[in-house]
mmCIF file of C-alpha atoms in Angstrom:
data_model
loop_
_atom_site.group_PDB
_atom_site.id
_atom_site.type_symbol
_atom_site.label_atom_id
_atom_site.label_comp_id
_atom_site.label_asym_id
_atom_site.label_seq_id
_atom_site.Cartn_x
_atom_site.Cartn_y
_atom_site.Cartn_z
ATOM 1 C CA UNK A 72 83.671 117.866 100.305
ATOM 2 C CA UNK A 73 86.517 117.402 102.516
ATOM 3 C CA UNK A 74 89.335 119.709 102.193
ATOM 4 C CA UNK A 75 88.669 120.249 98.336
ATOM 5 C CA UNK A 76 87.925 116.435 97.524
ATOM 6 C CA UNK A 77 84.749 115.128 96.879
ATOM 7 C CA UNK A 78 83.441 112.247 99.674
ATOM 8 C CA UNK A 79 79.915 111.542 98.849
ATOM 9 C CA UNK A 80 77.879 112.855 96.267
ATOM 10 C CA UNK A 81 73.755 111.693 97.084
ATOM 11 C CA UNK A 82 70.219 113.093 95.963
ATOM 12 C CA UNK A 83 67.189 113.627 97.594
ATOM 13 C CA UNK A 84 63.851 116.364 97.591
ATOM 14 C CA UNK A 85 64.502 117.299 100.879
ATOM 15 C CA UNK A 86 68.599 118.812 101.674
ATOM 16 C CA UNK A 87 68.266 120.554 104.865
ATOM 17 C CA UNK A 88 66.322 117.008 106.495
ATOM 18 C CA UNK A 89 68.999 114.256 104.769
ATOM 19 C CA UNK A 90 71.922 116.907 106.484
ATOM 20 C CA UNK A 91 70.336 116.758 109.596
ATOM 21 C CA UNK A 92 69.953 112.792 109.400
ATOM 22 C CA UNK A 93 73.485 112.746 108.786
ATOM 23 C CA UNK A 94 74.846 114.810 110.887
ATOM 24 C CA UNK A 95 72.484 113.280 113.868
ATOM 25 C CA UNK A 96 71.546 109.955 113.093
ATOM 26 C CA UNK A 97 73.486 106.474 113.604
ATOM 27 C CA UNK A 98 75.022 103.393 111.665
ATOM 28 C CA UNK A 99 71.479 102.333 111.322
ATOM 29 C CA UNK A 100 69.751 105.797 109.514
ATOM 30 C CA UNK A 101 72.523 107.371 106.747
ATOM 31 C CA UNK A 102 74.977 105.219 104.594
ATOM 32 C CA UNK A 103 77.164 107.810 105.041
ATOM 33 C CA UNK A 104 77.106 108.035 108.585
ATOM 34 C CA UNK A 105 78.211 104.423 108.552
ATOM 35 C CA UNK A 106 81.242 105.020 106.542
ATOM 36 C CA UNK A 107 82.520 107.688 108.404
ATOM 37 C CA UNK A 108 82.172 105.651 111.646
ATOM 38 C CA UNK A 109 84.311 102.868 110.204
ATOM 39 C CA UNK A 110 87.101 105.406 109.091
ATOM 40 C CA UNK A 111 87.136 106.946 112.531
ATOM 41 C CA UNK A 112 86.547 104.017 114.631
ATOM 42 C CA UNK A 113 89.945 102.338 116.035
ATOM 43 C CA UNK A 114 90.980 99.245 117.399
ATOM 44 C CA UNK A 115 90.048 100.208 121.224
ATOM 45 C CA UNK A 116 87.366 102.294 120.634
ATOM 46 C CA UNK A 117 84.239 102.938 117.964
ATOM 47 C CA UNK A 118 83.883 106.614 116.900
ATOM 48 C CA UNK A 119 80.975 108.302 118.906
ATOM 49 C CA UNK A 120 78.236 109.882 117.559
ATOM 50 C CA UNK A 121 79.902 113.457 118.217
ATOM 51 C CA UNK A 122 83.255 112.205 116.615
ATOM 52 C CA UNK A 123 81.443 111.459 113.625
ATOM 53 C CA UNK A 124 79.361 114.682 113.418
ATOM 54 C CA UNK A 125 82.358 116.860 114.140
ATOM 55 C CA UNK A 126 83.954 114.682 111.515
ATOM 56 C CA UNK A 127 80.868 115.451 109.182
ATOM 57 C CA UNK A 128 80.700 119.215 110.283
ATOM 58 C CA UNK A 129 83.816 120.282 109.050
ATOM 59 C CA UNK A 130 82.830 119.199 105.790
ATOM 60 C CA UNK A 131 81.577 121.267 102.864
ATOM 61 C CA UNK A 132 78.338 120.957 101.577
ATOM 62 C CA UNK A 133 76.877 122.123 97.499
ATOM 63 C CA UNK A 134 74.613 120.932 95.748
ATOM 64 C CA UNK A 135 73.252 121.526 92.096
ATOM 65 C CA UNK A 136 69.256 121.485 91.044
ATOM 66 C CA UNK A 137 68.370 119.058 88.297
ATOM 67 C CA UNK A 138 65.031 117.681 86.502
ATOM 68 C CA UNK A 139 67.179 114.366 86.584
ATOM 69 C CA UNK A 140 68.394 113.982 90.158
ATOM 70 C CA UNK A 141 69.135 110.457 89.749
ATOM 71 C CA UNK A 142 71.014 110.825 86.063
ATOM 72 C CA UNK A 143 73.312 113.400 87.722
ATOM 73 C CA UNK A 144 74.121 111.685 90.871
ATOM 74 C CA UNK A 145 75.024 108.507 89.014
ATOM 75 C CA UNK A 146 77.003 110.724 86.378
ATOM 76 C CA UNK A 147 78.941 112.600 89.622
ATOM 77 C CA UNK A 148 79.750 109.029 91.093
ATOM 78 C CA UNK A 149 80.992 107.594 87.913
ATOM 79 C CA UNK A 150 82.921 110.403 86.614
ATOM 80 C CA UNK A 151 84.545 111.120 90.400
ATOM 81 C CA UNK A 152 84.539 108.232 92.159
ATOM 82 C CA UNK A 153 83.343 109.336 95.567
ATOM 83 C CA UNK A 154 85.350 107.897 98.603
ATOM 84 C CA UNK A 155 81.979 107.183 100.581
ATOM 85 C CA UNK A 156 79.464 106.327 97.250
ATOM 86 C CA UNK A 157 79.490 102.397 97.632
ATOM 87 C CA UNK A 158 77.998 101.450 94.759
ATOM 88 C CA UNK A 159 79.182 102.823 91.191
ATOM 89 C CA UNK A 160 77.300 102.230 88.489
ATOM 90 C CA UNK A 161 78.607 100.889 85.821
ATOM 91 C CA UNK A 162 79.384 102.518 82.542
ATOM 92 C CA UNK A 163 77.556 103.155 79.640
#
């Protein structure tokens, strides 16, 4: 969440690992990573690694247990329209 709204809503078995791949990783390892690059890079220079993380650090994080991790995330997406989910499913 940034500053109340929503950004990115994902899934995954392991939270603490897919943080840290985000928070250190590149355009190359996390989606989101990408996305944030692209919103802070400018037109004489790309975002660095610690612009992004700082960027991504200042964030708030919550999550929710489910038997249907999947089901909810694509629920979440659909229902709130995520600024960094690139693909919404479609409605049922």
């Amino acid at each position: 969440m940034d500053g109340g709204r929503i950004v990115y809503v994902g899934h995954t078995g392991n939270l603490r690992a897919r943080l840290r791949q985000h928070l250190t990783g590149n355009r190359d390892s996390s989606v989101l990573h990408d996305q944030v690059d692209q919103l802070l890079d400018t037109p004489a220079q790309a975002a660095t690694r610690d612009d992004i993380a700082r960027w991504l650090g200042r964030c708030e994080v919550r999550w929710q247990e489910t038997d249907n991790p999947e089901g909810t995330k694509e629920a979440l997406v659909l229902a709130l329209r995520p600024r960094f989910n690139r693909k919404v499913p479609r409605s049922r």
